[in-house]
Amino acid sequence: MNWIKSWLQKRRVPDEKTNERFKLIISELKAGSEDIRPSDVVTYSEPLRSALNLAVRNAMMSLTELEKELQIGHEQAREVAELLVARHLFVKSALSNEKETFYETRLSAMTRPMKRPPLDLLKKLDD
Amino acid sequence: MSKIVSVHSFRGGTGKSNTTANLAALLAMDGARVGVVDTDIQSPGIHILFNLNETEMVHSLNDYLWGKCEIQDAAHDVTGNLNADIKGQIFLIPSSIKAGEIARILREGYDVGLLNDGFRDIVRELGLDYLLIDTHPGLNEETLLSLAISDALVVIMRPDQQDYQGTAVTIDVARKLDVPKMMILVNKTPSVLDFDDVRDRVEQTYNASVAAVLPHSDEMMILASSGIFSLQYPDHPVTQGLRKIVTEISS
């Protein structure tokens, strides 16, 4: 039954503290619906901020790593990952397999709202 | 393992581009392949230091951000422009200096996620040892992105009260983005000040390491961005201070 013990060790069983942490993470991620910007990351609480910093710097993160970094349960981590996919910070990687899900990470944000500039003015400036 | 290094200051005129260009040259003299990206899209200027003429700029960072080219197409090998014995190579990705293109960026904006992709692509495509990012002063999304993906950050400040306050903001944000290595460069220090005292005060204020305190230099003013200072004045105290930063970055 060693495999059960090892599986249980791998999969954190959520306790009250873990559930509270999970709720806070979810509420912070659900507070916005646009792409996650660098300026969003700095406002997130711990351990979400550090976990996302790590994911962005390494350009990739596995579901198991996310679970470990956020100190939440495996299924909870999956829910967080889905939110991060919805907000375009995570993209499920082709490297994912039956045993592990990998995510590629990418910060994004428009510096200005997308509008067409007055082309005649730009042409004048170019000339 | 390649390293991404951001060079930033909260306020303008601190010598950010000059420092970036000099660090690139010193790293390349040691044999490294170095990329330099001018992300100061609103007020580009580092290309002057590398003697890159506007007519030679086939593509710029702006073209990449508008999807007109791959980022490596905007990389210019400027090693030969420096007329120095450089073992490595320096590639500059300049920002456009056409008024219309700067205006377009300001009005339309761009997806900073493309910078994220571009930085990684250029490191891979050109096999870089170092990518130096010359940032826009102050804090905006592109600067935060640069910090978020950097392995090291050089924060430049002058011994000036306005710089002191702004630098605190930069350092606070860098800590929130978990930048692995952060160092402060105190630049343009008047020679009448006690440099050790300046270093101690800055380190105590920010609880961060000061990599170098560089003196104000008349020679730098006279050079007036017409070349790379450390190549022309290899034994100058400014160059010695810059070498300390290079040692920190490469360690």
mmCIF file of C-alpha atoms in Angstrom:
data_model
loop_
_atom_site.group_PDB
_atom_site.id
_atom_site.type_symbol
_atom_site.label_atom_id
_atom_site.label_comp_id
_atom_site.label_asym_id
_atom_site.label_seq_id
_atom_site.Cartn_x
_atom_site.Cartn_y
_atom_site.Cartn_z
ATOM 1 C CA MET A 1 0.000 0.000 0.000
ATOM 2 C CA ASN A 2 3.022 2.212 -0.389
ATOM 3 C CA TRP A 3 1.578 3.731 -3.516
ATOM 4 C CA ILE A 4 -1.494 4.956 -1.561
ATOM 5 C CA LYS A 5 0.739 6.550 1.051
ATOM 6 C CA SER A 6 2.849 8.183 -1.626
ATOM 7 C CA TRP A 7 -0.256 9.329 -3.537
ATOM 8 C CA LEU A 8 -1.718 10.856 -0.366
ATOM 9 C CA GLN A 9 1.551 12.597 0.397
ATOM 10 C CA LYS A 10 1.565 14.029 -3.094
ATOM 11 C CA ARG A 11 -2.059 15.158 -2.947
ATOM 12 C CA ARG A 12 -2.497 17.625 -0.105
ATOM 13 C CA VAL A 13 -5.788 17.033 1.698
ATOM 14 C CA PRO A 14 -7.299 20.491 2.152
ATOM 15 C CA ASP A 15 -7.742 21.562 5.773
ATOM 16 C CA GLU A 16 -9.476 24.716 6.987
ATOM 17 C CA LYS A 17 -6.403 26.906 6.502
ATOM 18 C CA THR A 18 -5.860 25.529 3.005
ATOM 19 C CA ASN A 19 -9.492 26.171 2.098
ATOM 20 C CA GLU A 20 -9.240 29.768 3.332
ATOM 21 C CA ARG A 21 -6.101 30.305 1.272
ATOM 22 C CA PHE A 22 -7.812 28.804 -1.760
ATOM 23 C CA LYS A 23 -10.862 31.066 -1.340
ATOM 24 C CA LEU A 24 -8.655 34.156 -1.154
ATOM 25 C CA ILE A 25 -6.749 33.132 -4.295
ATOM 26 C CA ILE A 26 -9.950 32.498 -6.189
ATOM 27 C CA SER A 27 -11.477 35.803 -5.084
ATOM 28 C CA GLU A 28 -8.372 37.717 -6.187
ATOM 29 C CA LEU A 29 -8.295 36.033 -9.577
ATOM 30 C CA LYS A 30 -12.037 36.449 -10.105
ATOM 31 C CA ALA A 31 -11.806 40.164 -9.250
ATOM 32 C CA GLY A 32 -10.714 40.795 -12.852
ATOM 33 C CA SER A 33 -11.649 39.335 -16.202
ATOM 34 C CA GLU A 34 -9.017 40.800 -18.527
ATOM 35 C CA ASP A 35 -5.540 39.384 -19.200
ATOM 36 C CA ILE A 36 -3.359 39.379 -16.101
ATOM 37 C CA ARG A 37 -0.966 42.323 -16.285
ATOM 38 C CA PRO A 38 2.381 42.716 -14.546
ATOM 39 C CA SER A 39 0.749 45.392 -12.369
ATOM 40 C CA ASP A 40 -1.907 42.869 -11.273
ATOM 41 C CA VAL A 41 0.732 40.443 -10.033
ATOM 42 C CA VAL A 42 2.302 42.973 -7.644
ATOM 43 C CA THR A 43 -1.056 43.549 -5.964
ATOM 44 C CA TYR A 44 -1.853 39.877 -5.300
ATOM 45 C CA SER A 45 -1.394 38.465 -1.817
ATOM 46 C CA GLU A 46 1.002 35.707 -0.863
ATOM 47 C CA PRO A 47 1.488 32.940 -1.877
ATOM 48 C CA LEU A 48 -0.268 33.779 -5.163
ATOM 49 C CA ARG A 49 2.137 36.620 -6.012
ATOM 50 C CA SER A 50 5.288 34.537 -5.528
ATOM 51 C CA ALA A 51 3.807 31.563 -7.365
ATOM 52 C CA LEU A 52 2.944 33.700 -10.388
ATOM 53 C CA ASN A 53 6.331 35.437 -10.294
ATOM 54 C CA LEU A 54 8.001 32.040 -10.406
ATOM 55 C CA ALA A 55 5.749 30.836 -13.215
ATOM 56 C CA VAL A 56 6.421 33.951 -15.302
ATOM 57 C CA ARG A 57 10.183 33.902 -14.728
ATOM 58 C CA ASN A 58 10.476 30.217 -15.607
ATOM 59 C CA ALA A 59 8.010 30.560 -18.521
ATOM 60 C CA MET A 60 6.431 27.263 -17.484
ATOM 61 C CA MET A 61 4.855 25.601 -14.461
ATOM 62 C CA SER A 62 3.353 22.184 -13.796
ATOM 63 C CA LEU A 63 0.114 21.628 -11.924
ATOM 64 C CA THR A 64 2.048 19.883 -9.160
ATOM 65 C CA GLU A 65 4.377 22.871 -8.828
ATOM 66 C CA LEU A 66 1.395 25.228 -8.684
ATOM 67 C CA GLU A 67 -0.171 23.094 -5.948
ATOM 68 C CA LYS A 68 3.088 23.179 -4.001
ATOM 69 C CA GLU A 69 3.677 26.906 -4.453
ATOM 70 C CA LEU A 70 0.117 27.838 -3.479
ATOM 71 C CA GLN A 71 -0.018 25.297 -0.642
ATOM 72 C CA ILE A 72 -3.469 24.102 -1.664
ATOM 73 C CA GLY A 73 -5.017 20.798 -2.716
ATOM 74 C CA HIS A 74 -4.465 19.244 -6.143
ATOM 75 C CA GLU A 75 -8.016 19.769 -7.372
ATOM 76 C CA GLN A 76 -7.967 23.295 -5.954
ATOM 77 C CA ALA A 77 -4.757 23.966 -7.890
ATOM 78 C CA ARG A 78 -6.462 22.676 -11.024
ATOM 79 C CA GLU A 79 -9.303 25.173 -10.461
ATOM 80 C CA VAL A 80 -6.792 28.009 -10.015
ATOM 81 C CA ALA A 81 -4.969 26.920 -13.184
ATOM 82 C CA GLU A 82 -8.239 26.993 -15.129
ATOM 83 C CA LEU A 83 -8.821 30.582 -13.986
ATOM 84 C CA LEU A 84 -5.291 31.486 -15.027
ATOM 85 C CA VAL A 85 -5.940 29.913 -18.427
ATOM 86 C CA ALA A 86 -9.169 31.932 -18.703
ATOM 87 C CA ARG A 87 -7.209 35.094 -17.954
ATOM 88 C CA HIS A 88 -4.541 34.137 -20.519
ATOM 89 C CA LEU A 89 -1.606 33.931 -18.103
ATOM 90 C CA PHE A 90 -1.439 30.149 -18.515
ATOM 91 C CA VAL A 91 -1.664 28.167 -21.722
ATOM 92 C CA LYS A 92 -1.853 24.397 -21.450
ATOM 93 C CA SER A 93 1.401 23.044 -22.861
ATOM 94 C CA ALA A 94 1.715 20.345 -25.488
ATOM 95 C CA LEU A 95 4.135 18.667 -23.076
ATOM 96 C CA SER A 96 1.183 17.719 -20.829
ATOM 97 C CA ASN A 97 0.555 14.010 -20.399
ATOM 98 C CA GLU A 98 -1.657 11.682 -18.352
ATOM 99 C CA LYS A 99 0.543 12.045 -15.278
ATOM 100 C CA GLU A 100 1.159 15.781 -15.326
ATOM 101 C CA THR A 101 -0.302 18.971 -16.747
ATOM 102 C CA PHE A 102 2.160 21.674 -17.781
ATOM 103 C CA TYR A 103 1.366 25.304 -18.460
ATOM 104 C CA GLU A 104 3.300 27.850 -20.468
ATOM 105 C CA THR A 105 3.115 31.274 -18.866
ATOM 106 C CA ARG A 106 3.008 34.735 -20.402
ATOM 107 C CA LEU A 107 2.241 38.138 -18.958
ATOM 108 C CA SER A 108 0.285 40.407 -21.209
ATOM 109 C CA ALA A 109 -1.396 43.805 -21.320
ATOM 110 C CA MET A 110 -2.099 46.583 -23.754
ATOM 111 C CA THR A 111 -0.243 49.751 -22.821
ATOM 112 C CA ARG A 112 -3.090 51.797 -24.278
ATOM 113 C CA PRO A 113 -6.627 50.993 -25.389
ATOM 114 C CA MET A 114 -6.568 49.868 -29.017
ATOM 115 C CA LYS A 115 -7.769 52.771 -31.142
ATOM 116 C CA ARG A 116 -7.008 53.835 -34.659
ATOM 117 C CA PRO A 117 -4.792 56.910 -34.667
ATOM 118 C CA PRO A 118 -5.505 59.802 -37.010
ATOM 119 C CA LEU A 119 -3.463 58.489 -39.930
ATOM 120 C CA ASP A 120 -3.239 61.833 -41.667
ATOM 121 C CA LEU A 121 -1.429 63.313 -38.645
ATOM 122 C CA LEU A 122 0.976 60.378 -38.479
ATOM 123 C CA LYS A 123 1.668 60.688 -42.189
ATOM 124 C CA LYS A 124 2.471 64.370 -41.723
ATOM 125 C CA LEU A 125 4.839 63.556 -38.877
ATOM 126 C CA ASP A 126 6.548 60.857 -40.956
ATOM 127 C CA ASP A 127 6.950 63.241 -43.874
ATOM 128 C CA MET B 1 22.612 29.834 -18.991
ATOM 129 C CA SER B 2 21.605 33.229 -20.351
ATOM 130 C CA LYS B 3 20.700 36.136 -18.086
ATOM 131 C CA ILE B 4 18.191 38.911 -18.588
ATOM 132 C CA VAL B 5 19.245 42.148 -16.891
ATOM 133 C CA SER B 6 17.042 45.243 -16.627
ATOM 134 C CA VAL B 7 18.613 48.653 -16.170
ATOM 135 C CA HIS B 8 16.137 51.046 -14.630
ATOM 136 C CA SER B 9 15.784 54.381 -12.887
ATOM 137 C CA PHE B 10 12.681 56.016 -11.544
ATOM 138 C CA ARG B 11 13.642 59.402 -12.915
ATOM 139 C CA GLY B 12 15.103 60.425 -16.281
ATOM 140 C CA GLY B 13 18.609 61.692 -16.902
ATOM 141 C CA THR B 14 20.340 59.343 -14.504
ATOM 142 C CA GLY B 15 22.569 57.812 -17.193
ATOM 143 C CA LYS B 16 20.562 54.666 -17.830
ATOM 144 C CA SER B 17 21.334 54.279 -21.532
ATOM 145 C CA ASN B 18 24.989 55.165 -21.055
ATOM 146 C CA THR B 19 25.291 52.591 -18.287
ATOM 147 C CA THR B 20 23.488 49.927 -20.332
ATOM 148 C CA ALA B 21 25.746 50.510 -23.340
ATOM 149 C CA ASN B 22 28.884 50.412 -21.204
ATOM 150 C CA LEU B 23 27.837 47.226 -19.422
ATOM 151 C CA ALA B 24 27.135 45.627 -22.807
ATOM 152 C CA ALA B 25 30.568 46.647 -24.096
ATOM 153 C CA LEU B 26 32.395 45.403 -21.001
ATOM 154 C CA LEU B 27 30.537 42.074 -21.062
ATOM 155 C CA ALA B 28 31.280 41.659 -24.779
ATOM 156 C CA MET B 29 34.956 42.521 -24.258
ATOM 157 C CA ASP B 30 35.080 39.495 -21.949
ATOM 158 C CA GLY B 31 33.770 37.378 -24.829
ATOM 159 C CA ALA B 32 30.028 37.357 -24.144
ATOM 160 C CA ARG B 33 27.256 37.545 -26.728
ATOM 161 C CA VAL B 34 25.138 40.446 -25.557
ATOM 162 C CA GLY B 35 21.757 41.728 -26.708
ATOM 163 C CA VAL B 36 20.554 45.223 -25.853
ATOM 164 C CA VAL B 37 16.894 46.163 -26.205
ATOM 165 C CA ASP B 38 15.837 49.795 -26.150
ATOM 166 C CA THR B 39 12.381 49.615 -24.557
ATOM 167 C CA ASP B 40 12.376 53.367 -24.022
ATOM 168 C CA ILE B 41 10.023 53.589 -26.987
ATOM 169 C CA GLN B 42 8.816 57.074 -26.103
ATOM 170 C CA SER B 43 12.315 58.563 -26.038
ATOM 171 C CA PRO B 44 14.839 56.198 -27.665
ATOM 172 C CA GLY B 45 18.518 57.110 -27.703
ATOM 173 C CA ILE B 46 20.881 54.230 -26.969
ATOM 174 C CA HIS B 47 21.498 53.625 -30.711
ATOM 175 C CA ILE B 48 23.545 56.869 -30.738
ATOM 176 C CA LEU B 49 26.035 55.341 -28.298
ATOM 177 C CA PHE B 50 26.472 52.352 -30.603
ATOM 178 C CA ASN B 51 26.917 54.588 -33.667
ATOM 179 C CA LEU B 52 23.866 53.071 -35.331
ATOM 180 C CA ASN B 53 22.667 55.419 -38.013
ATOM 181 C CA GLU B 54 18.923 55.817 -38.694
ATOM 182 C CA THR B 55 19.477 54.771 -42.315
ATOM 183 C CA GLU B 56 20.970 51.450 -41.142
ATOM 184 C CA MET B 57 17.878 50.630 -39.069
ATOM 185 C CA VAL B 58 16.053 48.298 -41.416
ATOM 186 C CA HIS B 59 13.692 47.189 -38.661
ATOM 187 C CA SER B 60 13.132 48.381 -35.113
ATOM 188 C CA LEU B 61 11.428 47.106 -31.981
ATOM 189 C CA ASN B 62 8.321 48.990 -33.136
ATOM 190 C CA ASP B 63 8.135 46.849 -36.295
ATOM 191 C CA TYR B 64 8.277 43.704 -34.191
ATOM 192 C CA LEU B 65 5.524 44.967 -31.881
ATOM 193 C CA TRP B 66 3.340 45.705 -34.905
ATOM 194 C CA GLY B 67 3.935 42.229 -36.336
ATOM 195 C CA LYS B 68 5.950 43.496 -39.309
ATOM 196 C CA CYS B 69 8.994 41.342 -38.535
ATOM 197 C CA GLU B 70 10.486 38.786 -36.182
ATOM 198 C CA ILE B 71 12.431 40.278 -33.275
ATOM 199 C CA GLN B 72 15.721 38.891 -34.597
ATOM 200 C CA ASP B 73 15.132 40.875 -37.819
ATOM 201 C CA ALA B 74 15.291 44.040 -35.694
ATOM 202 C CA ALA B 75 18.630 43.035 -34.130
ATOM 203 C CA HIS B 76 21.622 44.945 -35.493
ATOM 204 C CA ASP B 77 25.146 43.678 -34.941
ATOM 205 C CA VAL B 78 26.861 46.842 -33.703
ATOM 206 C CA THR B 79 30.129 45.220 -32.571
ATOM 207 C CA GLY B 80 32.050 46.563 -35.549
ATOM 208 C CA ASN B 81 30.758 50.106 -34.984
ATOM 209 C CA LEU B 82 32.722 50.410 -31.760
ATOM 210 C CA ASN B 83 36.255 50.215 -33.228
ATOM 211 C CA ALA B 84 37.525 48.231 -30.268
ATOM 212 C CA ASP B 85 38.981 44.819 -29.598
ATOM 213 C CA ILE B 86 35.788 43.037 -28.616
ATOM 214 C CA LYS B 87 35.942 39.254 -28.304
ATOM 215 C CA GLY B 88 32.188 38.773 -28.076
ATOM 216 C CA GLN B 89 29.329 40.341 -29.986
ATOM 217 C CA ILE B 90 26.758 43.059 -29.335
ATOM 218 C CA PHE B 91 23.321 43.079 -30.939
ATOM 219 C CA LEU B 92 21.129 46.149 -30.551
ATOM 220 C CA ILE B 93 17.364 46.104 -30.958
ATOM 221 C CA PRO B 94 16.660 49.821 -31.294
ATOM 222 C CA SER B 95 13.355 51.627 -30.981
ATOM 223 C CA SER B 96 12.235 53.681 -33.913
ATOM 224 C CA ILE B 97 13.271 57.320 -33.977
ATOM 225 C CA LYS B 98 10.630 58.280 -36.547
ATOM 226 C CA ALA B 99 8.246 60.757 -34.985
ATOM 227 C CA GLY B 100 5.222 59.134 -36.597
ATOM 228 C CA GLU B 101 6.121 55.705 -35.284
ATOM 229 C CA ILE B 102 6.671 57.024 -31.761
ATOM 230 C CA ALA B 103 3.342 58.828 -31.955
ATOM 231 C CA ARG B 104 1.625 55.660 -33.133
ATOM 232 C CA ILE B 105 2.936 53.684 -30.169
ATOM 233 C CA LEU B 106 1.791 56.413 -27.798
ATOM 234 C CA ARG B 107 -1.670 56.589 -29.314
ATOM 235 C CA GLU B 108 -2.380 52.944 -30.094
ATOM 236 C CA GLY B 109 -0.301 51.199 -27.472
ATOM 237 C CA TYR B 110 0.870 47.615 -27.902
ATOM 238 C CA ASP B 111 0.648 44.275 -26.167
ATOM 239 C CA VAL B 112 3.519 44.043 -23.676
ATOM 240 C CA GLY B 113 3.080 40.277 -23.884
ATOM 241 C CA LEU B 114 4.860 40.547 -27.213
ATOM 242 C CA LEU B 115 7.859 41.987 -25.378
ATOM 243 C CA ASN B 116 7.692 38.979 -23.067
ATOM 244 C CA ASP B 117 7.828 36.635 -26.082
ATOM 245 C CA GLY B 118 10.374 38.787 -27.908
ATOM 246 C CA PHE B 119 12.884 38.823 -25.055
ATOM 247 C CA ARG B 120 12.813 35.055 -24.834
ATOM 248 C CA ASP B 121 12.937 34.565 -28.609
ATOM 249 C CA ILE B 122 15.923 36.857 -29.083
ATOM 250 C CA VAL B 123 17.903 35.129 -26.340
ATOM 251 C CA ARG B 124 17.264 31.769 -28.017
ATOM 252 C CA GLU B 125 17.616 32.823 -31.664
ATOM 253 C CA LEU B 126 20.883 34.751 -31.180
ATOM 254 C CA GLY B 127 22.307 32.420 -28.526
ATOM 255 C CA LEU B 128 22.821 35.316 -26.132
ATOM 256 C CA ASP B 129 24.680 35.113 -22.850
ATOM 257 C CA TYR B 130 23.101 38.357 -21.658
ATOM 258 C CA LEU B 131 20.103 40.420 -22.661
ATOM 259 C CA LEU B 132 20.230 43.958 -21.293
ATOM 260 C CA ILE B 133 16.965 45.888 -21.216
ATOM 261 C CA ASP B 134 17.226 49.674 -21.284
ATOM 262 C CA THR B 135 13.891 50.655 -19.737
ATOM 263 C CA HIS B 136 11.766 53.775 -19.799
ATOM 264 C CA PRO B 137 12.053 55.811 -16.580
ATOM 265 C CA GLY B 138 9.273 55.539 -14.024
ATOM 266 C CA LEU B 139 6.923 52.621 -13.692
ATOM 267 C CA ASN B 140 4.599 51.327 -16.380
ATOM 268 C CA GLU B 141 3.433 47.919 -17.590
ATOM 269 C CA GLU B 142 6.426 47.364 -19.859
ATOM 270 C CA THR B 143 8.893 48.177 -17.072
ATOM 271 C CA LEU B 144 7.067 45.865 -14.673
ATOM 272 C CA LEU B 145 7.161 43.139 -17.310
ATOM 273 C CA SER B 146 10.894 43.658 -17.800
ATOM 274 C CA LEU B 147 11.437 43.338 -14.056
ATOM 275 C CA ALA B 148 9.150 40.301 -13.823
ATOM 276 C CA ILE B 149 11.236 38.287 -16.265
ATOM 277 C CA SER B 150 14.684 39.621 -15.319
ATOM 278 C CA ASP B 151 17.330 37.649 -13.482
ATOM 279 C CA ALA B 152 18.966 40.837 -12.285
ATOM 280 C CA LEU B 153 18.092 44.495 -11.931
ATOM 281 C CA VAL B 154 20.439 47.470 -11.882
ATOM 282 C CA VAL B 155 18.698 50.480 -10.306
ATOM 283 C CA ILE B 156 20.385 53.759 -11.127
ATOM 284 C CA MET B 157 20.011 56.847 -8.973
ATOM 285 C CA ARG B 158 21.800 60.103 -8.338
ATOM 286 C CA PRO B 159 22.489 61.400 -4.840
ATOM 287 C CA ASP B 160 19.430 63.659 -5.094
ATOM 288 C CA GLN B 161 16.357 63.840 -2.858
ATOM 289 C CA GLN B 162 13.907 63.283 -5.736
ATOM 290 C CA ASP B 163 15.858 60.217 -6.845
ATOM 291 C CA TYR B 164 15.894 58.865 -3.284
ATOM 292 C CA GLN B 165 12.102 58.780 -3.080
ATOM 293 C CA GLY B 166 11.550 57.381 -6.576
ATOM 294 C CA THR B 167 14.168 54.676 -6.117
ATOM 295 C CA ALA B 168 12.296 53.459 -3.044
ATOM 296 C CA VAL B 169 9.242 52.840 -5.251
ATOM 297 C CA THR B 170 11.275 50.918 -7.839
ATOM 298 C CA ILE B 171 12.914 48.764 -5.196
ATOM 299 C CA ASP B 172 9.575 48.040 -3.533
ATOM 300 C CA VAL B 173 8.073 46.883 -6.832
ATOM 301 C CA ALA B 174 11.182 44.839 -7.710
ATOM 302 C CA ARG B 175 10.882 43.041 -4.381
ATOM 303 C CA LYS B 176 7.212 42.312 -5.050
ATOM 304 C CA LEU B 177 8.230 40.818 -8.396
ATOM 305 C CA ASP B 178 10.883 38.673 -6.678
ATOM 306 C CA VAL B 179 13.749 39.860 -8.898
ATOM 307 C CA PRO B 180 16.502 37.397 -7.913
ATOM 308 C CA LYS B 181 19.372 39.875 -7.891
ATOM 309 C CA MET B 182 19.109 43.606 -7.358
ATOM 310 C CA MET B 183 21.904 46.153 -7.177
ATOM 311 C CA ILE B 184 21.979 49.919 -6.928
ATOM 312 C CA LEU B 185 24.288 52.145 -8.919
ATOM 313 C CA VAL B 186 24.721 55.670 -7.548
ATOM 314 C CA ASN B 187 25.686 57.754 -10.550
ATOM 315 C CA LYS B 188 26.945 61.287 -11.176
ATOM 316 C CA THR B 189 28.143 61.701 -7.601
ATOM 317 C CA PRO B 190 29.835 65.091 -6.980
ATOM 318 C CA SER B 191 33.479 64.579 -6.045
ATOM 319 C CA VAL B 192 33.084 66.715 -2.881
ATOM 320 C CA LEU B 193 30.912 63.985 -1.299
ATOM 321 C CA ASP B 194 32.332 61.140 0.757
ATOM 322 C CA PHE B 195 31.616 58.122 -1.474
ATOM 323 C CA ASP B 196 31.727 55.618 1.389
ATOM 324 C CA ASP B 197 29.204 57.716 3.284
ATOM 325 C CA VAL B 198 26.929 57.878 0.214
ATOM 326 C CA ARG B 199 27.151 54.105 -0.151
ATOM 327 C CA ASP B 200 26.331 53.502 3.524
ATOM 328 C CA ARG B 201 23.358 55.868 3.488
ATOM 329 C CA VAL B 202 21.894 54.344 0.320
ATOM 330 C CA GLU B 203 22.365 50.776 1.564
ATOM 331 C CA GLN B 204 20.730 51.633 4.894
ATOM 332 C CA THR B 205 17.848 53.463 3.233
ATOM 333 C CA TYR B 206 16.907 50.617 0.873
ATOM 334 C CA ASN B 207 18.384 47.612 2.620
ATOM 335 C CA ALA B 208 19.912 46.722 -0.745
ATOM 336 C CA SER B 209 23.447 46.353 -2.017
ATOM 337 C CA VAL B 210 25.187 49.273 -3.750
ATOM 338 C CA ALA B 211 27.301 47.821 -6.549
ATOM 339 C CA ALA B 212 29.132 51.070 -7.259
ATOM 340 C CA VAL B 213 29.205 54.789 -6.528
ATOM 341 C CA LEU B 214 30.336 56.519 -9.702
ATOM 342 C CA PRO B 215 31.723 60.043 -9.761
ATOM 343 C CA HIS B 216 30.361 62.814 -11.925
ATOM 344 C CA SER B 217 32.682 62.862 -14.914
ATOM 345 C CA ASP B 218 33.559 65.824 -17.104
ATOM 346 C CA GLU B 219 35.080 63.391 -19.612
ATOM 347 C CA MET B 220 31.691 61.671 -19.914
ATOM 348 C CA MET B 221 30.010 65.035 -20.532
ATOM 349 C CA ILE B 222 32.584 65.957 -23.156
ATOM 350 C CA LEU B 223 32.216 62.571 -24.870
ATOM 351 C CA ALA B 224 28.535 63.547 -25.177
ATOM 352 C CA SER B 225 27.268 60.081 -26.184
ATOM 353 C CA SER B 226 29.559 59.967 -29.222
ATOM 354 C CA GLY B 227 30.946 56.615 -28.102
ATOM 355 C CA ILE B 228 31.231 54.083 -25.321
ATOM 356 C CA PHE B 229 32.983 55.667 -22.358
ATOM 357 C CA SER B 230 34.565 52.510 -20.935
ATOM 358 C CA LEU B 231 36.223 51.730 -24.273
ATOM 359 C CA GLN B 232 37.721 55.190 -24.538
ATOM 360 C CA TYR B 233 38.633 55.559 -20.853
ATOM 361 C CA PRO B 234 39.449 51.999 -19.702
ATOM 362 C CA ASP B 235 41.274 53.119 -16.538
ATOM 363 C CA HIS B 236 38.870 55.857 -15.456
ATOM 364 C CA PRO B 237 37.167 55.460 -12.013
ATOM 365 C CA VAL B 238 33.785 55.365 -13.794
ATOM 366 C CA THR B 239 34.939 52.377 -15.854
ATOM 367 C CA GLN B 240 36.324 50.685 -12.751
ATOM 368 C CA GLY B 241 32.936 51.103 -11.058
ATOM 369 C CA LEU B 242 31.133 49.727 -14.104
ATOM 370 C CA ARG B 243 33.451 46.702 -14.052
ATOM 371 C CA LYS B 244 32.266 45.973 -10.505
ATOM 372 C CA ILE B 245 28.707 45.835 -11.790
ATOM 373 C CA VAL B 246 29.750 43.510 -14.607
ATOM 374 C CA THR B 247 31.356 41.234 -12.014
ATOM 375 C CA GLU B 248 28.135 41.285 -9.969
ATOM 376 C CA ILE B 249 25.991 40.539 -13.008
ATOM 377 C CA SER B 250 28.129 37.685 -14.220
ATOM 378 C CA SER B 251 28.623 36.085 -10.806
#
